[in-house]
Coordinates of C-alpha atoms in Angstrom, one line a residue:
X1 CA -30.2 -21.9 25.0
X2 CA -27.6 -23.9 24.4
X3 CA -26.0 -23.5 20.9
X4 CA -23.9 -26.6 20.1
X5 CA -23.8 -30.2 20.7
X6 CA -21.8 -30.5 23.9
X7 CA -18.0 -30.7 23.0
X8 CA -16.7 -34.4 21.4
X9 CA -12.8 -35.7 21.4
X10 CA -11.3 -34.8 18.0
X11 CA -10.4 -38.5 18.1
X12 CA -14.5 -39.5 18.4
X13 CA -15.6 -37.0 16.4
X14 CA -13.7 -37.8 13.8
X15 CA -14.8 -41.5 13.9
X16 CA -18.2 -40.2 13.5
X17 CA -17.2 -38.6 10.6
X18 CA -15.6 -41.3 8.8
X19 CA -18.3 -43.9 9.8
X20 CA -21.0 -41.8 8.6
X21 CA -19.0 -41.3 4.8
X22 CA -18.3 -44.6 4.5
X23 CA -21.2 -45.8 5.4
X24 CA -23.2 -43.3 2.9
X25 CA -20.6 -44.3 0.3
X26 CA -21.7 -48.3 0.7
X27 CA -25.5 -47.4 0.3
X28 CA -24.8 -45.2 -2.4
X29 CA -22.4 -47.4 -4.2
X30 CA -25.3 -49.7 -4.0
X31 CA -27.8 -47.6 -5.3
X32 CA -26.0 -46.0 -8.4
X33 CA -24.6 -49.1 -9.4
X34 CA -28.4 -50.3 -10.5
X35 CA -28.9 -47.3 -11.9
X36 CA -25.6 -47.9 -14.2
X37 CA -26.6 -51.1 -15.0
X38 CA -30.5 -50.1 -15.6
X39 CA -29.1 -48.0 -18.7
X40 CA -26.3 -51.0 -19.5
X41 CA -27.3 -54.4 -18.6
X42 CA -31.2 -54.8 -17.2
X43 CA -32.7 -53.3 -20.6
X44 CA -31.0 -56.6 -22.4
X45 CA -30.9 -59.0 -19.7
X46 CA -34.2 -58.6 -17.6
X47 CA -36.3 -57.1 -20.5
X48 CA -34.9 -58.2 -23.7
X49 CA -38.6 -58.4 -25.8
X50 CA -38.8 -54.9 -26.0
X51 CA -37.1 -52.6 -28.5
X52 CA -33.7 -51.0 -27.1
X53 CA -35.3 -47.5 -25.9
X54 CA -38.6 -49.1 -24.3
X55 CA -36.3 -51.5 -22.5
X56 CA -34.7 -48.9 -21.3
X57 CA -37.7 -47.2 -20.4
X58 CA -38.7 -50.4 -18.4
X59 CA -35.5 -50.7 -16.6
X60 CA -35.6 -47.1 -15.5
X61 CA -39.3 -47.7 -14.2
X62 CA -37.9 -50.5 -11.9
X63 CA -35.1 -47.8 -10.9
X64 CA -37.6 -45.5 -10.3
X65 CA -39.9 -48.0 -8.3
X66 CA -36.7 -47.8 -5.8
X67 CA -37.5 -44.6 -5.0
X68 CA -40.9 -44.8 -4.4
X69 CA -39.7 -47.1 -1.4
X70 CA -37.6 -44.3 0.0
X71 CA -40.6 -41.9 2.0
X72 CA -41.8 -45.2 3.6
X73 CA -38.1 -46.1 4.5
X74 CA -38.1 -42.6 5.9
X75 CA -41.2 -42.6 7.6
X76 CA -40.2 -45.9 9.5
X77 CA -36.3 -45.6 10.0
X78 CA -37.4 -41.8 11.3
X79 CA -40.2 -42.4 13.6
X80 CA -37.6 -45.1 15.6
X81 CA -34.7 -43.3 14.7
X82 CA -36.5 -40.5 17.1
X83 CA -37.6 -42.6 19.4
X84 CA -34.3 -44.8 19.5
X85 CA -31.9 -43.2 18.4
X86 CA -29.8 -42.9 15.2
X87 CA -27.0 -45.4 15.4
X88 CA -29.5 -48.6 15.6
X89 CA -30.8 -47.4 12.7
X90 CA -28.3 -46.7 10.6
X91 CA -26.9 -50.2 11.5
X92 CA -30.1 -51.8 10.3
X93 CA -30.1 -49.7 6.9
X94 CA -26.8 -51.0 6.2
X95 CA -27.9 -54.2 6.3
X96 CA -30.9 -54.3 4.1
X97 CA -28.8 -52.3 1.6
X98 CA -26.6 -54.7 1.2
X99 CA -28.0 -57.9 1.1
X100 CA -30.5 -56.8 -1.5
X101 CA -27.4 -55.5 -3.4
X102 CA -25.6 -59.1 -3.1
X103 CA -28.9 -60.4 -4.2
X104 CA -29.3 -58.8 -7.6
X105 CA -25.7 -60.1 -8.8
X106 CA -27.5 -63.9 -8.1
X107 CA -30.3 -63.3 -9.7
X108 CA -31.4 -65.3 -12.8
X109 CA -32.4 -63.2 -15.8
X110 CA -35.0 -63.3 -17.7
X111 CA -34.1 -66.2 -20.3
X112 CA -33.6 -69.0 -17.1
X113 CA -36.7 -68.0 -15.2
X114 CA -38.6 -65.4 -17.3
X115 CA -41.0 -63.0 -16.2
X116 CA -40.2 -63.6 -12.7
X117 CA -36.5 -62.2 -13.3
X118 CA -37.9 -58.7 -13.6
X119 CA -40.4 -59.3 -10.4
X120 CA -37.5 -60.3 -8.2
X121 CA -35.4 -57.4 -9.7
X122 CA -38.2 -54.9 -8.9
X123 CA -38.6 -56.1 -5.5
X124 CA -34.7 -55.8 -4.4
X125 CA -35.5 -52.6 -5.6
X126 CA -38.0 -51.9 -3.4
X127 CA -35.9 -53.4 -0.4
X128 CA -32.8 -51.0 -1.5
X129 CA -35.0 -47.8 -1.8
X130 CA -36.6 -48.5 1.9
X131 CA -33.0 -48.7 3.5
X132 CA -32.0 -45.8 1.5
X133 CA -34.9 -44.0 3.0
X134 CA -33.5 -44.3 6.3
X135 CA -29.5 -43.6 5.4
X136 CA -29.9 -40.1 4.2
X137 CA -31.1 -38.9 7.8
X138 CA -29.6 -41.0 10.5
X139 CA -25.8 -40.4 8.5
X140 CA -26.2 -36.7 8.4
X141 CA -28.0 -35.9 12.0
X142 CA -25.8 -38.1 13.8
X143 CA -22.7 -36.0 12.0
X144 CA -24.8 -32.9 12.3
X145 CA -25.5 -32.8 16.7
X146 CA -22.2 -34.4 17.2
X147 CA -20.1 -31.2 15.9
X148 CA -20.2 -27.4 16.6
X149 CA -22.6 -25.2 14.9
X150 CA -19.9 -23.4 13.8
X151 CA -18.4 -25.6 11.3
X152 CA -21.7 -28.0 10.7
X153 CA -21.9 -27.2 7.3
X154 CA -18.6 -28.3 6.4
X155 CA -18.7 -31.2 8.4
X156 CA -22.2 -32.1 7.9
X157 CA -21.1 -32.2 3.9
X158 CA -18.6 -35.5 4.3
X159 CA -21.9 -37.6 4.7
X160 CA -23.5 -35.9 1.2
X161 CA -19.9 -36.7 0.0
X162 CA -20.7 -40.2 0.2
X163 CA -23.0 -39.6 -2.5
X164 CA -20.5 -39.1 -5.7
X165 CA -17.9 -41.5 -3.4
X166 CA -20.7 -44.6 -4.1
X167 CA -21.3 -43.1 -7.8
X168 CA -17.3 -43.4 -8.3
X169 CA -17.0 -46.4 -6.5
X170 CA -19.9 -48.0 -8.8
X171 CA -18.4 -46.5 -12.4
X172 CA -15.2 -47.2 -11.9
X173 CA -15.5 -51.1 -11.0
X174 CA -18.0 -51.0 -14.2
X175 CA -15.7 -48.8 -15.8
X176 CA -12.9 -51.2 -15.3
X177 CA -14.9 -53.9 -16.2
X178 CA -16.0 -52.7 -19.4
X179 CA -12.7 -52.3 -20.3
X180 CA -11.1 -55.3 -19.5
X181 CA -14.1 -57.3 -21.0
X182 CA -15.9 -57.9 -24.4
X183 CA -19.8 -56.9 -24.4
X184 CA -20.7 -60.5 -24.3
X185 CA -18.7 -61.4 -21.2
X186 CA -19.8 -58.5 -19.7
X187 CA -23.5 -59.4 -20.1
X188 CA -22.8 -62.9 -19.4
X189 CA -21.5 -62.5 -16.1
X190 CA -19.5 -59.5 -15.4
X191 CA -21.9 -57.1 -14.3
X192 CA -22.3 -59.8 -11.3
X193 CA -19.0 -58.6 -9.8
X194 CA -19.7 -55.7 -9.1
X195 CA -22.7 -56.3 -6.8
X196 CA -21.4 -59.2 -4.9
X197 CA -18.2 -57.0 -3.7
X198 CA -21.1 -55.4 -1.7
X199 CA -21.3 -58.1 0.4
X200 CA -17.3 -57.3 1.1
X201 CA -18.1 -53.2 1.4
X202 CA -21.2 -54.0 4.0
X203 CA -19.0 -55.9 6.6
X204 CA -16.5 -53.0 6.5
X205 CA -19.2 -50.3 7.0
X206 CA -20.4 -52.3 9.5
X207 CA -17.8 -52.6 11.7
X208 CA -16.9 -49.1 11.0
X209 CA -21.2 -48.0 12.2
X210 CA -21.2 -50.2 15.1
X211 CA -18.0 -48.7 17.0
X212 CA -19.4 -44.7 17.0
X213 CA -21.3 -43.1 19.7
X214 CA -24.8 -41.9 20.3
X215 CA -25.3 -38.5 18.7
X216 CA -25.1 -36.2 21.7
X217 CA -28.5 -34.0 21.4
X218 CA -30.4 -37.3 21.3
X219 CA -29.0 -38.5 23.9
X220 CA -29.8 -35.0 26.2
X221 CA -33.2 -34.8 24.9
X222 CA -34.1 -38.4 25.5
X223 CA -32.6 -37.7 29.4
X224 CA -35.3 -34.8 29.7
X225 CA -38.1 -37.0 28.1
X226 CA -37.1 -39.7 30.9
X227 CA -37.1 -37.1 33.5
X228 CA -40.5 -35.9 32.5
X229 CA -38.8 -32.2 31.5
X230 CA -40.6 -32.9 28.0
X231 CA -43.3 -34.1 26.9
X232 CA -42.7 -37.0 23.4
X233 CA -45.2 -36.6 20.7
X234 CA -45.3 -39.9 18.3
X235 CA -42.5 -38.1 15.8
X236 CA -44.2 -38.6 12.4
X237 CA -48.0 -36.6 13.9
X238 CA -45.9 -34.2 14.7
X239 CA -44.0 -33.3 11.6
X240 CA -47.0 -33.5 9.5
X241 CA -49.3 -31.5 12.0
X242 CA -46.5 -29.0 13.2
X243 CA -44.0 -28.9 10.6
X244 CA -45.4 -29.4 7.4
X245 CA -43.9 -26.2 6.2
X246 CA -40.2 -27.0 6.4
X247 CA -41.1 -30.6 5.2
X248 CA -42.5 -28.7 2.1
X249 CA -39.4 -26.5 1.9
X250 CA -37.0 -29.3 2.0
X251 CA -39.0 -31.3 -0.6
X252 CA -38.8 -28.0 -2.8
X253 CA -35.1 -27.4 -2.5
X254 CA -34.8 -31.2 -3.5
X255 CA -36.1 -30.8 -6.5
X256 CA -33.6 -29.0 -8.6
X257 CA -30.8 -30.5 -7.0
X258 CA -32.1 -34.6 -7.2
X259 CA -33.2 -34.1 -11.3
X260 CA -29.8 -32.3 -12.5
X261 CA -27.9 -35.0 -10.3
X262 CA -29.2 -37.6 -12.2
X263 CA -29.9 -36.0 -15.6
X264 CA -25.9 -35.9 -15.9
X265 CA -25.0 -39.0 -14.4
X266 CA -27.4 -41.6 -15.4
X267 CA -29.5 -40.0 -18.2
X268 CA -26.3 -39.0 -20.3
X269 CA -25.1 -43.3 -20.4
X270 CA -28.5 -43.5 -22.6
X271 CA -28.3 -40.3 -24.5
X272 CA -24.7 -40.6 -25.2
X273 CA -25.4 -44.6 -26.7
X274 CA -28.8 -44.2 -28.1
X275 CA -28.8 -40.6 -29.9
X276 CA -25.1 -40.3 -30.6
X277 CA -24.2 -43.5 -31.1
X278 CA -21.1 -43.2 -28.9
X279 CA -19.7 -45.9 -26.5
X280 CA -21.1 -46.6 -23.3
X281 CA -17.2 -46.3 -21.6
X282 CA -17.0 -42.7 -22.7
X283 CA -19.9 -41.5 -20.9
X284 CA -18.3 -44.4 -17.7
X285 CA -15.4 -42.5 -17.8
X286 CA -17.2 -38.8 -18.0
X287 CA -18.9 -39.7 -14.9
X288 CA -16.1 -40.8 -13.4
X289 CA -13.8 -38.0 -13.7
X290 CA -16.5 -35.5 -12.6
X291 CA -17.7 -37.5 -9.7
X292 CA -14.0 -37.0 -8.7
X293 CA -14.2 -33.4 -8.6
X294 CA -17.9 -33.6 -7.2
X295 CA -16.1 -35.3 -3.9
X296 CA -13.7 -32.8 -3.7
X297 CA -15.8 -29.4 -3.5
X298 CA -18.9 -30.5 -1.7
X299 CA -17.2 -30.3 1.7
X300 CA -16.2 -26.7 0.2
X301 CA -19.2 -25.3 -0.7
X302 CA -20.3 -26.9 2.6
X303 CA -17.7 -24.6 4.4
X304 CA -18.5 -21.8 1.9
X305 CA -22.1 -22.0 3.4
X306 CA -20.5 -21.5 7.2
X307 CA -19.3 -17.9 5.9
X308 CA -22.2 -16.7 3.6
X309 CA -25.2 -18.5 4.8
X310 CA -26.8 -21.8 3.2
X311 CA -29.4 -20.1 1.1
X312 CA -26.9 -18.1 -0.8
X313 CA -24.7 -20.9 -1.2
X314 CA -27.6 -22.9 -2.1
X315 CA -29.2 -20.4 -4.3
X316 CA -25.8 -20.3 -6.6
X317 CA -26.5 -24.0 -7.4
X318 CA -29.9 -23.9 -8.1
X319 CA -29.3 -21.0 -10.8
X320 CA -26.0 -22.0 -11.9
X321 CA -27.4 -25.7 -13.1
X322 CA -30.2 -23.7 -14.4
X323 CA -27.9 -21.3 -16.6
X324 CA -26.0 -24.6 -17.3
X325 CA -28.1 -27.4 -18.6
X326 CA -27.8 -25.1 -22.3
X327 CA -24.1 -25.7 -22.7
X328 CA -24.7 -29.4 -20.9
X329 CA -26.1 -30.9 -24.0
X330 CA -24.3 -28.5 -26.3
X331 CA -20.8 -30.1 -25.2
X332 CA -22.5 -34.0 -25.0
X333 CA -23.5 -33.2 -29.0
X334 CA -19.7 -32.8 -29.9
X335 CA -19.2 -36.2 -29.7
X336 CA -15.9 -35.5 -28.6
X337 CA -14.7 -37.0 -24.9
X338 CA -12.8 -33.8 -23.2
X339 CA -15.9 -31.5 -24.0
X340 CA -18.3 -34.1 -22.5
X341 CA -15.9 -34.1 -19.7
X342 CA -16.2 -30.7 -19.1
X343 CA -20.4 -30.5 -19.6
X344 CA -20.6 -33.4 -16.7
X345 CA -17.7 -32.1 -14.4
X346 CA -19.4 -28.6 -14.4
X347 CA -23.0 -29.8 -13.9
X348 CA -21.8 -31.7 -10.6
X349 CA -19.7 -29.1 -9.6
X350 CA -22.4 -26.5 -9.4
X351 CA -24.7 -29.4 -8.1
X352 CA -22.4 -29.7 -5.1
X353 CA -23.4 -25.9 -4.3
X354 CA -27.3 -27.2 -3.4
X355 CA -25.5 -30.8 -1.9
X356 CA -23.0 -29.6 0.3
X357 CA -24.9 -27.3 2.3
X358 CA -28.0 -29.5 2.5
X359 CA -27.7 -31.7 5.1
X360 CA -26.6 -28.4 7.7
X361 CA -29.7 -26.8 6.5
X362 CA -32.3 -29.8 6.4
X363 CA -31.1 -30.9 10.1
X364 CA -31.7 -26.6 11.4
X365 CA -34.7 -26.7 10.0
X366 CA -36.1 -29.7 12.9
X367 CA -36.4 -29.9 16.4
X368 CA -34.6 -32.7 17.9
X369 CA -37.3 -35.4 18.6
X370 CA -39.0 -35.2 14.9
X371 CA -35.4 -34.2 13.0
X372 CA -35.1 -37.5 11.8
X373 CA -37.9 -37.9 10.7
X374 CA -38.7 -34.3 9.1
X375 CA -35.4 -34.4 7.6
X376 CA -35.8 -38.2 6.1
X377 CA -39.4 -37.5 4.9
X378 CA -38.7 -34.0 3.1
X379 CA -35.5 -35.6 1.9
X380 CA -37.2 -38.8 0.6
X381 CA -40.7 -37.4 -0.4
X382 CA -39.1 -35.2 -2.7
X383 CA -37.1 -38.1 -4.7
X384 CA -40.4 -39.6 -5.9
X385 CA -41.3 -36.7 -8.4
X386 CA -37.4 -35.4 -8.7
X387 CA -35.0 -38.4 -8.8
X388 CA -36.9 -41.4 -9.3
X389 CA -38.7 -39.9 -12.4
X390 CA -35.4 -38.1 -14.0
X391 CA -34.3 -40.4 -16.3
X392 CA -37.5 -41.9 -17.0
X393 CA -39.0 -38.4 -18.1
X394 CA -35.6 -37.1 -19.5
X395 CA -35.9 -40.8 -22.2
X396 CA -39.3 -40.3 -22.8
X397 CA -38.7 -36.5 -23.7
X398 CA -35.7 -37.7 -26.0
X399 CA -38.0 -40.8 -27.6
X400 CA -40.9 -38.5 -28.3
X401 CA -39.2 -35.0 -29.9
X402 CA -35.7 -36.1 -30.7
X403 CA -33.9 -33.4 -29.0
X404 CA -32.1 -32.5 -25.7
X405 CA -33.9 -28.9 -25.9
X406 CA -37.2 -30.1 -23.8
X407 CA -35.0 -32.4 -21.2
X408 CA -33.3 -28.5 -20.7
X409 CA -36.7 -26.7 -20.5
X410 CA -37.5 -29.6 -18.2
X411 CA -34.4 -29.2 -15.8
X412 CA -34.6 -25.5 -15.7
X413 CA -38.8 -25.9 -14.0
X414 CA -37.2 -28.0 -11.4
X415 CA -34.8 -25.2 -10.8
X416 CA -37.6 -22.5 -10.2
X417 CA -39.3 -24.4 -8.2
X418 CA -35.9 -25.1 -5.8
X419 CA -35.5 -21.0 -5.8
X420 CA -38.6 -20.6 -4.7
X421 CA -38.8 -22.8 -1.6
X422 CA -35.2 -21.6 -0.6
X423 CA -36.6 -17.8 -0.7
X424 CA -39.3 -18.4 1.2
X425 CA -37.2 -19.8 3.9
X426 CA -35.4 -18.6 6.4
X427 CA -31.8 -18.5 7.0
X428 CA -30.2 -21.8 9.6
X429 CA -26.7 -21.0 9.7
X430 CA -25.3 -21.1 13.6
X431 CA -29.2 -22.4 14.9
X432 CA -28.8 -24.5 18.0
X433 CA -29.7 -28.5 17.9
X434 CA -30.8 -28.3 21.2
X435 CA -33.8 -27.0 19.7
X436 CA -37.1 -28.3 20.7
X437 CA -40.8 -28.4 19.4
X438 CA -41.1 -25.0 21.7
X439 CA -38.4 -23.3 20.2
X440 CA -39.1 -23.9 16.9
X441 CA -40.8 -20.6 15.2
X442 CA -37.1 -19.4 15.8
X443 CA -36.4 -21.0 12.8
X444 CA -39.5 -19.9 10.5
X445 CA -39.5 -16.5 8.4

């Protein structure tokens, strides 16, 4: 069996590479930055009746609606991302990302058009959530069977790095803008800027997407389904009927890794304004230093995962964050900036320990003709009752006993359940690719 993808030009591959981060980081810039401006700008501007925490709430119900989109987005961009391949895809996501993105900054609020402003905002939402649905999988897996199975989970992790590269991206133009700004400006019409440069960032990515090659397994396996050598099952019948157990493993190791992400990065903007009464550009700037160093390791513990295996790696995350989330809101309660630094810089940094090996250890887990879609739907079922309801829960916890210590006790359940599901599976590290629906007990314990 053959153990790799066959060999690519270091030139190619590394255009793969590149495309694929970039790319990530465009979707994910546009994805964080609503969920910046859900805890900054849509409670006032899009549901100003309510009292500051309920409109909060609200906006982080539309910002969870997003999410709900993703499954579908991976059902669909997965079933034709198997069937045609992952680069038409992964064009196609790019461009329903961003338009929807460059939509929200023209939107009317609700004072010019009332309720229809939140209506409209909900359903760019939903548009943004069902392309993000199909990024996640096509970016990684075209990444993922280009390279050696040697190195995949280092390179593999530059994709998942696109993730804190958007969130960056995202605070630091709102950062900037904040700064430069007063608040009344900056609810007038500043938080338009930053989602009309999306319509820049999209053209970039795009001619960035549409210059890389077919992943190289797809390509060999679609050959042998021409040839008759295999027989094609419609993808998404047979991940739920055949591979429903590493769909609910991936869902499980989701779960401690999507509500810690954004417990520290979006949740702490509301409890740093609303129950310490600091400034929204501390917590901008928190976020932004730590997302920095979140960049920086993921390919490491991506590479760290090559050596000692992606459970372990992934393990030290999940029970890290756990051990963490104590001195997390412990630090935030100083009130002072370099401790609050230090609480969100750790959490991610320990977060990139689940992250980086990820996408090496979702794509090992699928045989070639349902990875996409396997991968996509674990990856996206998951973010319905981890991500999307993080901040939502997290507020409501915080409006209902006044304390962090429940949002903790909260965050630490997610982690069991993530240590759980990465036990019971087995270790990936150096599978083949090349794998098909036949050869795929190799990879169950």
């Amino acid at each position: 069996m053959t153990n790799a993808a066959p060999p690519q030009p270091k030139k190619s591959f590394a255009k793969v590479v590149i495309a694929s981060l970039i790319g990530t980081t465009i979707e994910w810039y546009d994805f964080f930055l609503y969920g910046s401006a859900a805890a900054l700008v849509f409670n006032k501007l899009f549901f100003p009746q309510s009292d500051p925490l309920v409109g909060t709430m609200l906006a982080f119900l539309t910002y969870a609606i997003g999410f709900l989109a993703r499954p579908l987005g991976g059902l669909v961009f997965g079933h034709f991302g198997d069937k045609l391949g992952r680069k038409k895809l992964l064009v196609l996501s790019l461009v329903l990302m961003g338009g929807a993105t460059f939509a929200m900054g023209l939107l009317p609020t609700y004072a010019a058009i009332g309720v229809a402003a939140p209506l409209l905002l909900t359903l760019l939402r939903l548009v943004q959530g069902f392309a993000l649905g199909g990024e996640w999988g096509g970016a990684v897996l075209i990444v993922s069977e280009h390279g050696s199975a040697e190195r995949r989970g280092f390179w593999a992790s530059w994709p998942q790095a696109g993730v804190p590269m958007g969130n960056l991206l995202a605070t630091a133009v709102l950062a900037v803008l904040a700064a430069v700004q007063t608040d009344e400006a900056f609810l007038s019409w500043g938080w338009r800027v930053p989602f009309l440069l999306s319509g820049v960032l999209v053209l970039i990515g795009l001619w960035i997407r549409l210059s890389v090659s077919e992943s190289p397994v797809f390509l060999e396996a679609q050959k042998k389904v021409e040839e008759g050598k295999l027989k094609e099952k419609p993808p998404i019948v047979a991940v739920v009927r055949d591979h429903w157990r590493e769909v609910l493993i991936a869902m499980g190791a989701r779960m401690a890794e999507n509500v810690s992400y954004y417990v520290i990065t979006a949740f702490i903007l509301v409890y740093i304004t609303s129950e310490l009464g600091m400034p929204r550009s501390a917590g901008l700037n928190a976020v932004l230093i730590a997302s920095f160093v979140h960049l920086v390791t993921i390919p490491m513990w991506g590479a760290l995962s090559d050596r000692i295996g992606r459970r372990t790696t992934y393990l030290i995350g999940a029970v890290g964050i756990g051990l963490w989330m104590f001195v997390f809101f412990a630090l935030l309660d100083t009130k002072s900036f370099f401790p609050m630094t230090l609480a969100v810089t750790v959490g991610l940094f320990l977060h990139g320990a689940m992250y980086g090996p990820q996408a090496a250890f979702f794509s090992e887990l699928f045989g070639t003709k349902v990875r996409y879609s396997g991968a996509s739907i674990g990856y996206q079922l998951a973010s319905i009752g981890a991500g999307a309801v993080a901040p939502l829960i997290a507020t409501a916890l915080l409006a209902a006993y006044d304390s962090s210590f429940p949002i903790v006790l909260y965050v630490i359940g997610m982690c069991v359940l993530t240590v759980i599901a990465v036990v019971v599976a087995k270790e990936t590290k150096g599978s083949s690719l090349n794998r098909t629906d036949a050869d795929q007990a190799s990879v169950r314990a």
